[in-house]
Amino acid sequence: MKPITIATLVSWGLTLGLVVLAVVLRAIDSGENGMNFGYAFALMGAMAMGLIALVITVANIISRAITKRLAIKHGLADHLSEASTRME
């Protein structure tokens, strides 16, 4: 896998993990301040990580589209697909 693909998967995984943490903290909320702060920080972290994940995903999609377009333009589409399958 390419590094940007790994970064995309890791960032979305961290986002999902923080959302799950926020949901768990909210579910077991006993009304204490510590729980509320934990829930809020997990939710803010999930929002920030989600934004980062979104930016990385868009960059990944644009990068793949540009690479594919250049390969087609220069007649390297067959070589690109072979290299892609070898890397994965």
N, C-alpha and C. Protein backbone atom coordinates (compact mmCIF):
# COMPACT_ATOMS: atom_id res chain seq x y z
N MET A 1 0.84 -1.19 0.00
CA MET A 1 0.00 0.00 0.00
C MET A 1 0.88 1.25 0.00
N LYS A 2 0.33 2.29 -0.55
CA LYS A 2 1.05 3.56 -0.59
C LYS A 2 0.95 4.24 0.77
N PRO A 3 1.92 5.05 1.13
CA PRO A 3 1.89 5.73 2.43
C PRO A 3 0.65 6.61 2.63
N ILE A 4 0.19 7.26 1.56
CA ILE A 4 -0.98 8.13 1.73
C ILE A 4 -2.23 7.29 2.00
N THR A 5 -2.30 6.09 1.43
CA THR A 5 -3.43 5.20 1.70
C THR A 5 -3.40 4.75 3.15
N ILE A 6 -2.22 4.43 3.64
CA ILE A 6 -2.08 4.03 5.05
C ILE A 6 -2.46 5.18 5.97
N ALA A 7 -2.02 6.39 5.63
CA ALA A 7 -2.37 7.56 6.44
C ALA A 7 -3.87 7.79 6.45
N THR A 8 -4.52 7.58 5.31
CA THR A 8 -5.97 7.73 5.23
C THR A 8 -6.66 6.74 6.15
N LEU A 9 -6.26 5.48 6.07
CA LEU A 9 -6.89 4.45 6.90
C LEU A 9 -6.64 4.68 8.39
N VAL A 10 -5.43 5.06 8.73
CA VAL A 10 -5.11 5.32 10.14
C VAL A 10 -5.90 6.51 10.68
N SER A 11 -5.99 7.57 9.90
CA SER A 11 -6.71 8.76 10.38
C SER A 11 -8.20 8.48 10.54
N TRP A 12 -8.80 7.74 9.61
CA TRP A 12 -10.22 7.41 9.78
C TRP A 12 -10.41 6.43 10.94
N GLY A 13 -9.44 5.53 11.15
CA GLY A 13 -9.52 4.62 12.29
C GLY A 13 -9.45 5.37 13.62
N LEU A 14 -8.56 6.34 13.70
CA LEU A 14 -8.46 7.15 14.92
C LEU A 14 -9.73 7.97 15.15
N THR A 15 -10.30 8.49 14.07
CA THR A 15 -11.55 9.24 14.19
C THR A 15 -12.65 8.35 14.74
N LEU A 16 -12.78 7.16 14.17
CA LEU A 16 -13.80 6.22 14.64
C LEU A 16 -13.56 5.83 16.09
N GLY A 17 -12.29 5.61 16.45
CA GLY A 17 -11.97 5.26 17.84
C GLY A 17 -12.34 6.36 18.82
N LEU A 18 -12.08 7.61 18.45
CA LEU A 18 -12.44 8.72 19.34
C LEU A 18 -13.96 8.90 19.44
N VAL A 19 -14.67 8.65 18.35
CA VAL A 19 -16.13 8.73 18.41
C VAL A 19 -16.68 7.64 19.32
N VAL A 20 -16.14 6.43 19.21
CA VAL A 20 -16.57 5.34 20.08
C VAL A 20 -16.26 5.67 21.54
N LEU A 21 -15.09 6.22 21.80
CA LEU A 21 -14.73 6.62 23.16
C LEU A 21 -15.71 7.66 23.70
N ALA A 22 -16.06 8.64 22.87
CA ALA A 22 -17.01 9.67 23.29
C ALA A 22 -18.37 9.07 23.59
N VAL A 23 -18.81 8.13 22.76
CA VAL A 23 -20.11 7.48 22.98
C VAL A 23 -20.09 6.68 24.27
N VAL A 24 -19.01 5.95 24.52
CA VAL A 24 -18.91 5.16 25.75
C VAL A 24 -18.90 6.06 26.97
N LEU A 25 -18.12 7.13 26.92
CA LEU A 25 -18.07 8.06 28.06
C LEU A 25 -19.42 8.72 28.29
N ARG A 26 -20.13 9.00 27.22
CA ARG A 26 -21.46 9.61 27.36
C ARG A 26 -22.45 8.60 27.93
N ALA A 27 -22.32 7.33 27.53
CA ALA A 27 -23.24 6.29 27.99
C ALA A 27 -23.07 6.01 29.48
N ILE A 28 -21.83 6.05 29.97
CA ILE A 28 -21.61 5.76 31.39
C ILE A 28 -21.49 7.03 32.22
N ASP A 29 -21.95 8.13 31.67
CA ASP A 29 -21.85 9.43 32.35
C ASP A 29 -22.62 9.38 33.67
N SER A 30 -21.91 9.69 34.74
CA SER A 30 -22.54 9.70 36.06
C SER A 30 -22.81 11.12 36.54
N GLY A 31 -22.58 12.08 35.68
CA GLY A 31 -22.84 13.46 36.05
C GLY A 31 -21.65 14.16 36.68
N GLU A 32 -20.53 13.47 36.81
CA GLU A 32 -19.35 14.09 37.39
C GLU A 32 -18.63 14.93 36.33
N ASN A 33 -17.92 15.94 36.80
CA ASN A 33 -17.23 16.83 35.87
C ASN A 33 -16.17 16.12 35.04
N GLY A 34 -15.48 15.17 35.64
CA GLY A 34 -14.43 14.45 34.92
C GLY A 34 -14.96 13.72 33.71
N MET A 35 -16.12 13.10 33.87
CA MET A 35 -16.74 12.38 32.75
C MET A 35 -17.13 13.35 31.64
N ASN A 36 -17.69 14.48 32.02
CA ASN A 36 -18.12 15.45 31.01
C ASN A 36 -16.93 16.00 30.24
N PHE A 37 -15.83 16.28 30.95
CA PHE A 37 -14.64 16.76 30.26
C PHE A 37 -14.06 15.69 29.34
N GLY A 38 -14.05 14.45 29.81
CA GLY A 38 -13.55 13.35 28.97
C GLY A 38 -14.36 13.20 27.71
N TYR A 39 -15.67 13.27 27.85
CA TYR A 39 -16.57 13.17 26.70
C TYR A 39 -16.33 14.32 25.73
N ALA A 40 -16.22 15.52 26.27
CA ALA A 40 -16.02 16.70 25.43
C ALA A 40 -14.68 16.64 24.70
N PHE A 41 -13.62 16.24 25.40
CA PHE A 41 -12.31 16.16 24.76
C PHE A 41 -12.28 15.07 23.69
N ALA A 42 -12.93 13.94 23.96
CA ALA A 42 -12.97 12.87 22.96
C ALA A 42 -13.74 13.33 21.73
N LEU A 43 -14.82 14.05 21.94
CA LEU A 43 -15.62 14.54 20.82
C LEU A 43 -14.85 15.61 20.02
N MET A 44 -14.16 16.51 20.73
CA MET A 44 -13.35 17.52 20.03
C MET A 44 -12.20 16.87 19.26
N GLY A 45 -11.58 15.87 19.87
CA GLY A 45 -10.51 15.14 19.19
C GLY A 45 -11.03 14.43 17.94
N ALA A 46 -12.22 13.85 18.05
CA ALA A 46 -12.82 13.17 16.90
C ALA A 46 -13.12 14.16 15.78
N MET A 47 -13.59 15.34 16.15
CA MET A 47 -13.87 16.36 15.13
C MET A 47 -12.59 16.80 14.44
N ALA A 48 -11.55 17.06 15.22
CA ALA A 48 -10.27 17.49 14.64
C ALA A 48 -9.67 16.39 13.77
N MET A 49 -9.68 15.16 14.28
CA MET A 49 -9.13 14.04 13.52
C MET A 49 -9.95 13.77 12.27
N GLY A 50 -11.26 13.95 12.37
CA GLY A 50 -12.12 13.77 11.20
C GLY A 50 -11.81 14.79 10.11
N LEU A 51 -11.53 16.01 10.52
CA LEU A 51 -11.16 17.04 9.55
C LEU A 51 -9.84 16.71 8.88
N ILE A 52 -8.88 16.26 9.67
CA ILE A 52 -7.58 15.85 9.11
C ILE A 52 -7.77 14.66 8.17
N ALA A 53 -8.59 13.70 8.58
CA ALA A 53 -8.85 12.53 7.74
C ALA A 53 -9.50 12.92 6.43
N LEU A 54 -10.40 13.88 6.49
CA LEU A 54 -11.08 14.35 5.28
C LEU A 54 -10.08 15.00 4.31
N VAL A 55 -9.19 15.81 4.84
CA VAL A 55 -8.17 16.46 4.01
C VAL A 55 -7.25 15.42 3.37
N ILE A 56 -6.82 14.44 4.15
CA ILE A 56 -5.94 13.39 3.62
C ILE A 56 -6.66 12.58 2.56
N THR A 57 -7.95 12.29 2.79
CA THR A 57 -8.72 11.52 1.81
C THR A 57 -8.86 12.28 0.49
N VAL A 58 -9.16 13.56 0.57
CA VAL A 58 -9.28 14.37 -0.65
C VAL A 58 -7.93 14.43 -1.38
N ALA A 59 -6.85 14.60 -0.63
CA ALA A 59 -5.52 14.62 -1.25
C ALA A 59 -5.21 13.28 -1.92
N ASN A 60 -5.61 12.20 -1.28
CA ASN A 60 -5.39 10.86 -1.84
C ASN A 60 -6.17 10.69 -3.15
N ILE A 61 -7.41 11.10 -3.16
CA ILE A 61 -8.24 10.97 -4.37
C ILE A 61 -7.68 11.83 -5.50
N ILE A 62 -7.30 13.06 -5.19
CA ILE A 62 -6.74 13.94 -6.22
C ILE A 62 -5.42 13.39 -6.75
N SER A 63 -4.59 12.88 -5.86
CA SER A 63 -3.30 12.31 -6.26
C SER A 63 -3.50 11.13 -7.21
N ARG A 64 -4.43 10.25 -6.87
CA ARG A 64 -4.69 9.09 -7.73
C ARG A 64 -5.25 9.52 -9.08
N ALA A 65 -6.14 10.52 -9.08
CA ALA A 65 -6.72 10.99 -10.34
C ALA A 65 -5.66 11.61 -11.24
N ILE A 66 -4.77 12.41 -10.65
CA ILE A 66 -3.71 13.05 -11.44
C ILE A 66 -2.75 12.00 -11.99
N THR A 67 -2.38 11.04 -11.16
CA THR A 67 -1.48 9.98 -11.60
C THR A 67 -2.09 9.19 -12.75
N LYS A 68 -3.37 8.86 -12.61
CA LYS A 68 -4.05 8.10 -13.65
C LYS A 68 -4.15 8.92 -14.94
N ARG A 69 -4.49 10.19 -14.82
CA ARG A 69 -4.63 11.05 -16.00
C ARG A 69 -3.28 11.19 -16.72
N LEU A 70 -2.21 11.38 -15.96
CA LEU A 70 -0.89 11.50 -16.59
C LEU A 70 -0.47 10.19 -17.25
N ALA A 71 -0.80 9.08 -16.62
CA ALA A 71 -0.45 7.78 -17.20
C ALA A 71 -1.21 7.54 -18.50
N ILE A 72 -2.48 7.91 -18.53
CA ILE A 72 -3.26 7.75 -19.75
C ILE A 72 -2.74 8.69 -20.83
N LYS A 73 -2.41 9.91 -20.45
CA LYS A 73 -1.92 10.91 -21.41
C LYS A 73 -0.62 10.45 -22.07
N HIS A 74 0.24 9.82 -21.29
CA HIS A 74 1.54 9.40 -21.82
C HIS A 74 1.55 7.94 -22.26
N GLY A 75 0.39 7.31 -22.26
CA GLY A 75 0.30 5.92 -22.72
C GLY A 75 0.91 4.92 -21.77
N LEU A 76 0.91 5.22 -20.50
CA LEU A 76 1.50 4.32 -19.51
C LEU A 76 0.45 3.65 -18.63
N ALA A 77 -0.79 3.60 -19.08
CA ALA A 77 -1.87 3.07 -18.24
C ALA A 77 -1.63 1.61 -17.88
N ASP A 78 -1.11 0.82 -18.83
CA ASP A 78 -0.84 -0.59 -18.55
C ASP A 78 0.27 -0.74 -17.52
N HIS A 79 1.31 0.07 -17.65
CA HIS A 79 2.41 0.01 -16.70
C HIS A 79 1.97 0.46 -15.31
N LEU A 80 1.08 1.44 -15.25
CA LEU A 80 0.60 1.93 -13.96
C LEU A 80 -0.20 0.87 -13.24
N SER A 81 -1.07 0.16 -13.95
CA SER A 81 -1.88 -0.87 -13.30
C SER A 81 -1.00 -2.03 -12.84
N GLU A 82 0.03 -2.38 -13.61
CA GLU A 82 0.94 -3.44 -13.20
C GLU A 82 1.72 -3.03 -11.96
N ALA A 83 2.20 -1.80 -11.93
CA ALA A 83 2.96 -1.31 -10.77
C ALA A 83 2.07 -1.24 -9.54
N SER A 84 0.82 -0.87 -9.73
CA SER A 84 -0.12 -0.77 -8.62
C SER A 84 -0.38 -2.14 -8.00
N THR A 85 -0.55 -3.15 -8.83
CA THR A 85 -0.80 -4.49 -8.30
C THR A 85 0.45 -5.06 -7.65
N ARG A 86 1.62 -4.70 -8.14
CA ARG A 86 2.85 -5.18 -7.52
C ARG A 86 3.07 -4.55 -6.15
N MET A 87 2.71 -3.27 -6.00
CA MET A 87 2.94 -2.57 -4.74
C MET A 87 2.00 -3.07 -3.66
N GLU A 88 0.81 -3.48 -4.04
CA GLU A 88 -0.17 -3.94 -3.04
C GLU A 88 0.08 -5.37 -2.77
